[in-house]
Amino acid sequence: MRQTVLQTKELTVSFGGLKALNGLDFQLYEGEFLGLIGPNGSGKTTFFNALTGIYRPAAGSVLLHGNDITGAPPTKIYAYGITRTFQRLRLATSLSVLDNLIIGNQRNLNLGLWHNIFNRKSFKRRLQEQIQIAEELLSRFSRDLAVHLFKPVSSLSMIDRRRVEVCRALISEPKILLLDEPSAGMTPDETRALMDELQDWRAQYPTLSIILIEHEMELINKVSDRCVVLNYGEKIAEGRYSEVSNEPGVRAAYLGED
Amino acid sequence: MSELKTKLVLLLGVALSVVVLYGFLYLEREWEIGVLLVMVPLGVYFLKRANALTYYQHAAREMPRFTWISFALGVVVLIMLLRHEDFALLMLTTVLLYATVSLGLTIQFGFAGVVNFAAIAFFGIGAYSMAILNQHFLHIPDLLIIFFSGAISALLGALLILPILRTRGHYAALITIAFGILFRTFLEVNDVLGGPQGLRVSGLEIFGWDFGNSFPNELGGGSFYVAYAIVALVLLATVYLITRLIEASWLGLNMDSVRLDEVASASFGINGPRWKITAFMLGNCFAGFAGAVYAAMYGFIAPASFNLSDSLLLVSIVLLGGIGNPVAVIPAAFLIVVLPEKFQVIQEYRLLLFGIVVILILRFRPSGLMPRGLRQYFAGRFG
Ligand SMILES: Nc1ncnc2c1ncn2[C@@H]1O[C@H](COP(=O)(O)OP(=O)(O)OP(=O)(O)O)[C@@H](O)[C@H]1O
Ligand SMILES: [Mg+2]
């Protein structure tokens, strides 16, 4: 029996009159790689924002391992082991790659005054640890990127920035990873490499569940165990990609899209 | 670069700075200062062309502690050179104190992104705390009183935290401006605090040394300002060290992250309000320390010394230097405090000129004269 890790019940998010999410029932199982698809403006990003506490749902609930976490602030969501990437990158571009990754590893930082200001020896050791973790993580995704650890993110190419964002979300070893179109702006080869790395990571952390928002259907077909299709904030289909892609409702929603 | 060579480069830099600073403080005729004002940028230009500036910057990055100590000692030398010049010492001390306040603003605005247009009010709270505490609690050592004055500034500043956290951008700025004006008005109508006439403040006495007297003859003699200049220098050096250590730790990293993108930070567990509050209180505490020393040095304080225009002047120091760069506020404070004293014209049109300077900087060099570099946790490698 597969375990449900995350569940929403009749989740609704409205912006004024517009219901960006409308009574969404949703389930994510442990270790699952779930594709979240739907046309532009169908509410995919809104769903992530509602899960991570950036938007407050107007109605419905979010359950994590059966516990109600509806409306929990983003900091709590992170503490529960849910991390994400953003559709429009939200890295601290004036900071170094290393700094951005350390930000992602907040959970493992000692923020005590003594440790940070006075006991610089032990701080230095912790810093070296973080550097090593960051280096290992980056070089999994791209050998060249690890060399740029001390460079500002603003000096990186778009693709490398995407990689850094994925690494920032992974460095704290989350239980649930939310990826909002990580492949935007990448070539098919680069996307494939990124997905291979994610599969590798899953092999190492088999309980990690991933929700991937993606417009590239080939990719969804290849990597996802299951798909959920949204349209106008409502779920119009779910199941294996090969099944849902043939449903008339889904075809209608995408008509003129592809 | 070998270690010895690095040190020599750094010492040379300090020596050169001391000579230039001495010139600015000692010379009085406008044309003399004018010549200096032309020569300094020229000198900087040639040093830059000869790559000497980058050389120096590398050296300073490699040995930050040596740089910091040698500069502090350089200022001690400067104070000793000027020990009979009351006015020059007064100016220098003001520079050191204003730089201290600006470091507070650097943490608030440059690190955590919290605006504060009431810096002079927190400076004033420190000054008034010094006046009152020193009068009523004779048995408390003055060093502790300076410390308490900073703490009182920080605590009174806490009144502003909720409104600042709840509002954004311009509104938060307006709240601090309102606070500054309120503070002045409060001083004027409050009889316990001396009303518009202000209060007398007794001088400092630290480790049994009464600052009211002239500088001891065994040490070469000199103005009683020497002692205040040294206290202000020690204060600045300490506050600078704290600021740098914060910057080079997870605390500074979190503050930067909150400033750059509060929502993304929250998604990685960073508690925005926590870091904004920390930065705000710490910065106001620095302002309070400086205000306390200022009050003791002048021996007299009144509401008229704590105007909105002074707060703006402090903000312009941070803008001119380079937002978020702790080193930058020191030369910027020097320029902004000393030049108006030397040129009658600037003195008369002070605010107008500062307005123009700020506009020019924001337009042409938004990151200031000395832009902030990448975060550096430790000397040398480690980014
Ligand atoms: N902050 C907001 N304020 C008002 N309307 C919003 C806001 N965020 C999203 N919306 C609206 O909600 C709807 C869903 O948007 P959302 O960004 O979730 O779509 P999406 O499925 O992620 O689309 P895309 O594939 O283009 O990323 C859209 O109509 C959008 O205009
Ligand atoms: Mg989206």
XYZ file of C-alpha atoms and ligand atoms in Angstrom:
673
model
C 0.000 0.000 0.000
C 1.475 3.339 -1.031
C 1.596 6.011 1.605
C 0.022 9.385 0.979
C 2.425 12.137 2.004
C 0.591 15.198 0.801
C -3.086 15.684 0.213
C -5.365 18.610 -0.522
C -9.111 18.645 -0.048
C -11.259 21.042 -2.050
C -8.429 23.532 -2.116
C -9.559 26.909 -3.420
C -7.508 30.053 -4.055
C -9.182 33.180 -5.359
C -7.879 36.474 -6.631
C -10.813 38.831 -6.414
C -13.475 37.159 -8.515
C -11.103 34.739 -10.223
C -10.803 31.260 -8.760
C -7.259 30.311 -9.733
C -7.776 27.005 -7.929
C -11.247 25.639 -7.549
C -11.966 22.831 -5.092
C -8.888 20.791 -5.923
C -8.621 17.292 -4.476
C -5.102 16.062 -4.849
C -2.841 13.334 -3.546
C 0.864 12.729 -3.652
C 2.364 9.390 -2.680
C 5.680 8.678 -1.064
C 8.530 8.375 -3.542
C 6.317 9.396 -6.421
C 7.353 11.515 -9.398
C 4.205 13.400 -10.296
C 3.752 15.524 -13.396
C 1.492 18.555 -13.014
C 0.345 19.793 -16.389
C -2.218 22.128 -17.851
C -2.426 25.083 -20.201
C -1.082 28.525 -19.349
C -2.944 30.163 -16.491
C -4.545 26.909 -15.352
C -3.360 27.372 -11.766
C -0.233 25.213 -11.538
C 2.006 27.861 -10.008
C -0.857 29.006 -7.818
C -1.090 25.451 -6.500
C 2.584 25.521 -5.484
C 2.144 28.915 -3.893
C -0.827 27.674 -1.922
C 1.081 24.584 -0.754
C 4.112 26.583 0.329
C 2.228 29.224 2.280
C 2.834 32.096 -0.121
C -0.896 32.335 -0.882
C -3.536 31.639 1.712
C -6.248 29.300 0.457
C -9.768 30.739 0.523
C -11.200 27.321 1.316
C -10.212 23.689 1.625
C -7.275 22.108 3.404
C -3.749 20.845 2.937
C -2.690 17.728 4.803
C 0.863 16.555 5.311
C 1.015 12.948 6.528
C -2.588 13.455 7.578
C -1.865 16.585 9.645
C -3.634 19.767 8.697
C -1.075 22.376 7.627
C -3.455 24.705 5.783
C -2.226 28.284 5.845
C 1.117 27.456 7.465
C 3.721 30.143 6.660
C 6.539 29.389 4.175
C 9.118 29.057 6.947
C 7.069 26.236 8.517
C 6.611 24.526 5.173
C 10.379 24.483 4.741
C 10.768 23.085 8.220
C 8.404 20.248 7.261
C 10.812 19.325 4.471
C 9.052 20.821 1.458
C 11.212 22.892 -0.880
C 10.655 24.368 -4.299
C 12.020 26.170 -7.310
C 10.361 29.183 -8.889
C 9.105 29.507 -12.426
C 10.743 32.906 -12.730
C 14.037 32.297 -10.970
C 14.267 33.807 -7.538
C 17.951 33.523 -6.725
C 19.898 36.195 -4.877
C 21.804 37.190 -8.000
C 24.245 39.571 -6.313
C 25.373 36.817 -3.950
C 27.723 33.978 -4.801
C 26.582 30.529 -5.866
C 27.818 29.245 -2.532
C 25.773 31.798 -0.596
C 22.649 30.860 -2.489
C 23.131 27.198 -1.704
C 23.827 27.898 1.951
C 20.578 29.867 2.080
C 18.862 26.680 0.922
C 20.511 24.776 3.749
C 19.130 27.086 6.434
C 17.875 24.090 8.398
C 21.421 23.009 9.141
C 22.849 26.393 10.083
C 23.637 27.368 13.643
C 22.404 30.948 13.994
C 23.679 31.497 17.527
C 25.528 34.720 18.246
C 28.367 32.922 19.937
C 28.935 30.563 17.051
C 28.727 33.253 14.368
C 30.551 36.183 15.895
C 32.877 35.005 18.615
C 33.810 31.412 17.964
C 35.154 31.993 14.482
C 37.198 28.800 14.500
C 34.158 26.595 14.752
C 32.336 28.845 12.289
C 35.138 28.313 9.812
C 34.795 24.548 10.150
C 31.054 24.770 9.508
C 31.705 26.976 6.505
C 34.141 24.439 5.101
C 31.517 21.747 5.589
C 28.978 23.811 3.684
C 31.488 24.469 0.911
C 32.118 20.765 0.573
C 28.427 19.863 0.524
C 27.744 22.587 -2.036
C 30.648 21.511 -4.218
C 29.570 17.867 -4.227
C 25.985 18.739 -4.983
C 26.858 21.117 -7.811
C 29.281 18.742 -9.449
C 26.551 16.090 -9.583
C 24.657 18.408 -11.887
C 27.521 19.957 -13.772
C 31.262 19.574 -13.378
C 31.906 23.079 -14.646
C 29.483 24.699 -12.301
C 31.360 23.673 -9.165
C 34.255 25.829 -10.326
C 32.023 28.890 -10.122
C 31.153 28.343 -6.489
C 32.559 31.707 -5.440
C 31.239 33.680 -8.382
C 28.114 35.802 -8.213
C 25.008 34.153 -9.628
C 24.602 37.160 -11.922
C 27.667 35.966 -13.845
C 26.103 32.586 -14.673
C 24.208 31.549 -17.789
C 20.467 30.979 -17.526
C 20.913 27.218 -17.545
C 23.410 27.274 -14.726
C 21.112 29.510 -12.733
C 18.345 26.943 -13.132
C 20.718 24.268 -11.902
C 21.653 26.389 -8.902
C 17.977 26.817 -8.088
C 17.404 23.078 -8.192
C 20.469 22.547 -6.014
C 19.263 25.173 -3.542
C 16.049 23.205 -3.213
C 17.875 19.883 -2.838
C 20.694 20.773 -0.484
C 18.551 20.417 2.636
C 17.508 16.903 1.531
C 13.775 17.597 1.403
C 10.934 15.058 1.627
C 8.913 16.791 -1.068
C 10.358 18.738 -3.965
C 8.258 21.121 -6.043
C 9.738 22.009 -9.431
C 8.071 24.809 -11.386
C 9.163 24.438 -15.017
C 12.836 23.852 -14.265
C 13.600 23.223 -17.924
C 12.362 26.580 -19.238
C 15.102 27.995 -21.437
C 17.101 24.751 -21.578
C 17.866 22.725 -24.675
C 16.409 19.172 -24.782
C 19.863 17.756 -24.049
C 20.336 19.920 -20.992
C 16.867 19.056 -19.788
C 17.579 15.368 -20.191
C 20.789 15.713 -18.207
C 18.928 17.529 -15.441
C 16.250 14.846 -15.294
C 18.839 12.066 -15.233
C 20.441 13.707 -12.243
C 17.092 13.989 -10.510
C 16.497 10.283 -11.126
C 19.902 9.555 -9.634
C 19.027 11.611 -6.626
C 15.761 9.699 -6.233
C 17.653 6.431 -6.321
C 19.641 7.719 -3.376
C 16.622 9.140 -1.527
C 13.805 6.760 -2.458
C 11.250 8.404 -0.178
C 11.578 11.781 -1.915
C 8.372 12.767 -3.720
C 8.558 15.215 -6.595
C 5.909 17.338 -8.264
C 7.078 18.609 -11.611
C 5.294 21.332 -13.544
C 6.292 21.003 -17.167
C 5.052 22.002 -20.590
C 7.226 19.520 -22.467
C 4.980 16.474 -22.792
C 7.754 14.168 -23.999
C 9.522 14.785 -20.759
C 6.462 14.244 -18.594
C 5.827 11.029 -20.414
C 9.342 9.851 -19.743
C 9.860 10.745 -16.109
C 6.498 10.873 -14.377
C 4.840 7.976 -12.589
C 1.515 9.731 -12.707
C 0.032 12.995 -14.012
C -2.522 15.485 -12.823
C -4.035 17.809 -15.419
C -5.393 21.204 -14.410
C -7.613 23.528 -16.388
C -9.136 26.745 -15.052
C -8.105 25.758 -11.569
C -9.834 22.393 -11.670
C -8.498 18.903 -12.030
C -9.718 17.521 -15.344
C -7.787 14.269 -15.406
C -5.262 12.147 -13.556
C -3.435 8.915 -14.188
C -0.537 7.673 -16.270
C 0.494 10.074 -19.003
C -0.415 7.609 -21.731
C -3.946 7.449 -20.311
C -4.624 11.109 -19.631
C -3.136 12.342 -22.875
C -5.858 10.516 -24.760
C -8.775 11.838 -22.763
C -11.003 14.136 -24.795
C -11.214 16.763 -22.026
C -7.444 17.066 -21.889
C -7.155 17.262 -25.660
C -9.795 19.980 -25.700
C -8.003 21.982 -23.013
C -4.770 21.848 -24.960
C -6.363 22.478 -28.325
C -4.599 25.330 -30.022
C -1.910 25.154 -27.374
C 0.499 22.743 -28.935
C 52.442 38.332 -2.887
C 54.693 37.495 0.008
C 53.444 38.322 3.461
C 56.047 41.006 4.077
C 55.320 42.684 0.784
C 51.589 42.621 1.466
C 52.149 44.264 4.811
C 54.367 46.927 3.278
C 51.731 47.732 0.674
C 49.137 48.059 3.394
C 51.336 50.266 5.552
C 52.120 52.468 2.582
C 48.412 52.882 1.989
C 47.864 53.863 5.598
C 50.755 56.349 5.535
C 49.446 57.965 2.379
C 45.956 58.215 3.826
C 47.243 59.778 7.033
C 49.113 62.438 5.054
C 46.057 63.288 2.973
C 43.735 63.316 5.975
C 46.179 65.482 7.872
C 46.188 67.930 4.990
C 42.417 68.129 4.876
C 42.104 68.629 8.606
C 45.056 70.933 9.142
C 44.891 73.277 6.162
C 42.480 76.140 6.496
C 42.621 78.365 3.433
C 40.074 77.473 0.823
C 42.573 77.454 -2.033
C 44.815 75.019 -0.172
C 41.929 72.620 0.338
C 40.938 73.209 -3.265
C 44.376 72.126 -4.472
C 44.129 69.039 -2.273
C 40.676 68.306 -3.647
C 42.049 68.332 -7.155
C 45.126 66.321 -6.262
C 43.351 63.474 -4.487
C 41.197 62.315 -7.422
C 44.202 62.787 -9.696
C 46.298 60.680 -7.346
C 43.594 58.038 -7.177
C 43.399 58.056 -10.959
C 47.120 57.485 -11.378
C 47.223 54.856 -8.653
C 44.406 53.114 -10.440
C 46.191 53.296 -13.779
C 49.326 51.884 -12.236
C 47.171 49.051 -10.813
C 48.282 50.095 -7.359
C 44.709 50.361 -6.177
C 43.789 46.801 -7.135
C 47.066 45.716 -5.595
C 46.078 47.383 -2.370
C 42.569 45.941 -2.450
C 43.984 42.463 -2.897
C 46.314 43.009 0.002
C 43.455 44.248 2.171
C 41.366 41.201 1.279
C 44.250 38.941 2.096
C 44.969 40.485 5.483
C 41.840 42.209 6.721
C 42.912 42.193 10.336
C 46.279 43.774 9.623
C 44.549 46.404 7.484
C 42.058 47.181 10.210
C 44.686 47.475 12.946
C 47.129 49.473 10.860
C 44.412 51.930 9.903
C 43.344 52.373 13.507
C 46.975 53.017 14.456
C 47.264 55.422 11.533
C 44.378 57.424 12.955
C 46.081 57.429 16.351
C 49.114 58.952 14.662
C 46.845 61.475 12.977
C 45.307 62.421 16.319
C 48.760 62.868 17.819
C 49.859 65.039 14.907
C 46.819 67.230 15.464
C 46.913 67.186 19.238
C 47.033 70.959 19.644
C 44.373 71.686 17.042
C 41.034 71.853 18.831
C 38.936 72.393 15.761
C 40.603 69.720 13.642
C 40.191 67.196 16.441
C 36.568 68.138 16.888
C 35.993 67.540 13.189
C 37.873 64.254 13.227
C 35.896 63.028 16.227
C 32.646 63.989 14.517
C 33.755 62.006 11.465
C 34.476 58.953 13.616
C 31.131 59.214 15.394
C 29.156 59.775 12.201
C 30.927 56.819 10.617
C 29.824 54.739 13.611
C 26.194 55.754 13.071
C 26.575 55.060 9.352
C 27.718 51.537 10.141
C 24.433 51.120 11.972
C 22.638 52.325 8.855
C 24.746 49.942 6.778
C 23.467 46.991 8.798
C 19.894 48.273 8.653
C 19.659 49.437 5.085
C 22.637 47.845 3.378
C 22.256 44.369 4.877
C 18.633 43.860 5.925
C 17.021 46.486 3.698
C 15.297 48.384 6.527
C 15.132 52.113 5.799
C 15.843 54.536 8.603
C 15.542 58.273 8.188
C 15.661 58.860 11.916
C 19.279 57.984 12.589
C 19.869 61.324 14.284
C 16.949 60.656 16.629
C 18.624 57.468 17.837
C 21.897 59.348 18.090
C 19.946 61.922 20.132
C 18.420 59.284 22.386
C 21.942 58.101 23.137
C 23.047 61.681 23.818
C 20.164 62.423 26.180
C 20.604 59.069 27.921
C 24.224 59.971 28.558
C 23.225 63.390 29.924
C 20.607 62.001 32.300
C 22.422 58.862 33.427
C 25.658 60.682 34.026
C 23.863 63.249 36.151
C 21.881 60.836 38.287
C 24.049 57.765 38.589
C 27.458 59.006 39.525
C 28.688 55.637 40.701
C 28.117 53.884 37.361
C 31.308 53.873 35.268
C 31.016 56.023 32.149
C 31.918 53.128 29.885
C 28.827 51.316 31.124
C 26.756 54.462 30.635
C 27.811 54.593 26.986
C 26.721 50.995 26.726
C 23.349 51.677 28.381
C 22.785 54.675 26.132
C 23.069 52.410 23.106
C 20.737 49.890 24.706
C 18.155 52.601 25.425
C 18.315 53.743 21.794
C 17.728 50.206 20.624
C 14.836 49.684 23.034
C 13.074 52.933 22.148
C 13.608 52.046 18.504
C 11.676 48.850 19.173
C 8.556 51.051 19.286
C 8.917 51.459 15.549
C 9.354 47.796 14.700
C 5.714 46.838 14.306
C 4.775 49.755 12.056
C 7.920 49.232 9.988
C 7.318 45.499 9.545
C 3.695 46.085 8.572
C 4.415 48.723 5.951
C 6.676 48.719 2.940
C 8.894 51.036 0.959
C 7.922 54.667 1.132
C 5.570 54.149 4.034
C 8.243 52.634 6.230
C 10.477 55.582 5.340
C 7.736 58.035 6.275
C 7.259 56.361 9.632
C 10.912 56.851 10.521
C 10.801 60.476 9.343
C 7.745 61.061 11.513
C 9.528 59.482 14.449
C 12.506 61.801 14.014
C 10.293 64.881 13.983
C 8.274 63.607 16.916
C 11.446 63.034 18.879
C 12.590 66.623 18.378
C 9.236 68.060 19.286
C 9.099 65.867 22.353
C 12.476 67.182 23.496
C 11.372 70.764 23.019
C 8.283 70.520 25.150
C 9.724 68.284 27.838
C 10.933 70.235 30.868
C 12.688 67.299 32.496
C 14.907 67.089 29.421
C 15.615 70.805 29.496
C 13.146 71.886 26.813
C 14.553 73.985 23.964
C 17.490 75.063 26.155
C 18.750 71.510 26.410
C 20.957 69.947 29.052
C 24.500 70.207 30.300
C 26.488 66.995 30.165
C 29.477 66.237 32.333
C 32.608 64.970 30.624
C 33.727 61.376 30.521
C 35.872 59.704 33.077
C 37.167 56.346 31.987
C 39.461 54.208 34.145
C 40.018 57.171 36.437
C 41.073 59.462 33.636
C 39.077 62.689 33.665
C 38.559 63.802 30.066
C 37.808 67.373 31.098
C 41.517 68.059 31.519
C 43.937 68.632 28.727
C 45.888 65.677 27.449
C 48.534 64.640 30.008
C 51.941 66.232 29.543
C 53.800 62.956 29.963
C 52.139 61.875 26.735
C 53.092 65.034 24.910
C 50.293 67.321 26.067
C 47.500 68.639 23.897
C 43.830 69.482 23.614
C 41.273 67.702 25.763
C 39.681 66.592 22.499
C 42.506 64.087 22.065
C 40.912 61.784 24.602
C 37.496 62.017 22.943
C 38.995 61.389 19.538
C 40.604 58.230 20.875
C 37.395 57.040 22.518
C 35.528 57.697 19.253
C 38.207 55.775 17.377
C 37.967 52.796 19.720
C 34.190 52.893 19.366
C 34.359 53.006 15.583
C 36.948 50.230 15.430
C 34.815 48.015 17.681
C 31.588 48.702 15.827
C 33.371 48.135 12.526
C 34.654 44.788 13.714
C 31.172 43.746 14.839
C 29.684 44.850 11.523
C 32.269 42.910 9.550
C 31.806 39.785 11.667
C 28.059 39.970 11.168
C 28.539 40.391 7.460
C 30.897 37.421 7.364
C 28.542 35.040 9.137
C 25.177 33.375 8.627
C 23.571 36.406 10.260
C 24.731 38.706 7.484
C 23.895 36.105 4.857
C 20.340 35.870 6.142
C 20.005 39.647 6.265
C 21.188 39.927 2.658
C 18.823 37.198 1.622
C 15.862 38.908 3.287
C 16.738 42.210 1.628
C 17.066 40.686 -1.810
C 13.920 38.549 -1.772
C 11.894 38.106 1.362
C 9.447 35.601 -0.144
C 12.147 33.335 -1.554
C 13.999 33.572 1.776
C 10.903 32.522 3.684
C 10.583 29.509 1.398
C 13.956 28.405 2.745
C 13.059 28.937 6.353
C 14.532 32.402 6.771
C 12.436 34.438 9.155
C 12.338 37.916 7.591
C 10.971 39.873 10.563
C 13.548 38.333 12.872
C 16.463 39.632 10.796
C 14.911 43.007 10.148
C 14.337 43.499 13.853
C 17.863 42.375 14.697
C 19.346 44.768 12.163
C 17.163 47.666 13.196
C 17.905 47.336 16.895
C 21.612 46.796 16.402
C 21.929 49.801 14.104
C 20.092 52.034 16.541
C 22.291 50.755 19.310
C 25.384 51.884 17.371
C 23.788 55.310 16.884
C 23.123 55.466 20.619
C 26.769 54.699 21.470
C 27.948 57.465 19.180
C 25.385 59.923 20.547
C 26.527 59.272 24.090
C 30.166 60.061 23.291
C 29.093 63.113 21.305
C 27.094 64.497 24.245
C 29.962 64.045 26.662
C 32.370 65.729 24.277
C 30.217 68.796 23.614
C 29.218 69.075 27.260
C 25.890 70.423 26.164
C 23.015 69.115 24.066
C 19.813 70.701 22.779
C 16.972 69.630 20.466
C 18.359 71.879 17.730
C 21.275 69.467 17.239
C 18.991 66.627 16.130
C 17.302 67.700 12.918
C 15.857 65.746 10.047
C 18.575 67.270 7.883
C 21.204 65.497 9.998
C 19.444 62.171 9.436
C 19.483 62.849 5.718
C 23.154 63.688 5.930
C 23.830 60.316 7.542
C 21.862 58.511 4.851
C 23.822 60.409 2.210
C 27.059 59.171 3.801
C 25.917 55.586 3.221
C 24.808 56.359 -0.344
C 28.012 58.194 -1.190
C 30.249 55.487 0.253
C 28.507 52.447 -1.167
C 25.396 50.819 0.243
C 26.280 47.817 2.353
C 30.057 48.291 2.278
C 31.240 48.850 5.857
C 34.603 50.307 4.842
C 33.064 52.822 2.489
C 31.235 54.839 5.123
C 34.513 56.002 6.644
C 35.866 58.083 3.719
C 32.306 59.139 2.909
C 31.748 60.408 6.441
C 35.017 62.285 6.161
C 34.025 64.013 2.940
C 30.557 64.902 4.117
C 31.584 66.196 7.521
C 34.840 67.967 6.687
C 34.241 69.614 3.315
C 31.371 71.844 4.475
C 33.522 73.050 7.353
C 36.280 74.040 4.987
C 34.238 75.784 2.331
C 31.960 78.620 3.299
C 29.933 78.112 0.130
C 29.182 74.507 0.931
C 28.268 75.460 4.479
C 25.679 77.945 3.255
C 24.113 75.722 0.640
C 24.749 72.522 2.519
C 21.405 70.787 2.086
C 21.047 71.869 -1.506
C 24.481 70.505 -2.332
C 23.845 67.228 -0.542
C 20.624 66.896 -2.470
C 22.537 67.339 -5.704
C 25.251 64.911 -4.618
C 22.688 62.254 -3.740
C 20.901 62.689 -7.067
C 24.176 62.504 -8.977
C 25.238 59.365 -7.156
C 21.922 57.618 -7.632
C 21.982 58.563 -11.294
C 25.595 57.859 -12.215
C 27.066 55.591 -9.582
C 24.258 53.929 -7.666
C 26.585 51.600 -5.851
C 28.623 54.481 -4.452
C 32.294 55.465 -4.480
C 33.350 52.095 -3.088
C 30.797 49.507 -4.221
C 30.261 46.537 -1.974
C 32.095 43.421 -3.133
C 31.092 39.798 -2.839
C 30.642 38.488 0.667
C 33.931 37.300 2.123
C 33.744 35.014 5.129
C 37.429 34.797 5.850
C 40.661 36.284 4.603
C 42.130 34.920 1.408
C 40.297 31.988 -0.185
C 36.711 31.082 0.796
C 35.299 33.482 -1.739
N -0.930 37.137 -7.506
C -1.948 37.027 -8.395
N -2.877 37.983 -8.475
C -3.909 37.886 -9.346
N -4.073 36.881 -10.188
C -3.162 35.875 -10.169
C -2.054 35.902 -9.269
N -1.317 34.785 -9.463
C -1.942 34.103 -10.449
N -3.047 34.743 -10.866
C -3.989 34.269 -11.888
O -4.353 32.962 -11.563
C -4.440 32.160 -12.731
C -3.515 30.968 -12.604
O -2.176 31.421 -12.693
P -0.913 30.482 -12.492
O 0.270 31.332 -12.481
O -1.149 29.600 -11.339
O -0.964 29.622 -13.846
P 0.048 28.523 -14.359
O -0.731 27.299 -14.555
O 1.230 28.445 -13.489
O 0.440 29.126 -15.776
P 1.832 29.061 -16.596
O 1.849 27.749 -17.285
O 1.717 30.172 -17.552
O 2.909 29.223 -15.613
C -4.092 33.055 -13.908
O -5.291 33.507 -14.489
C -3.352 34.195 -13.269
O -3.558 35.387 -13.981
Mg 3.218 28.873 -13.693
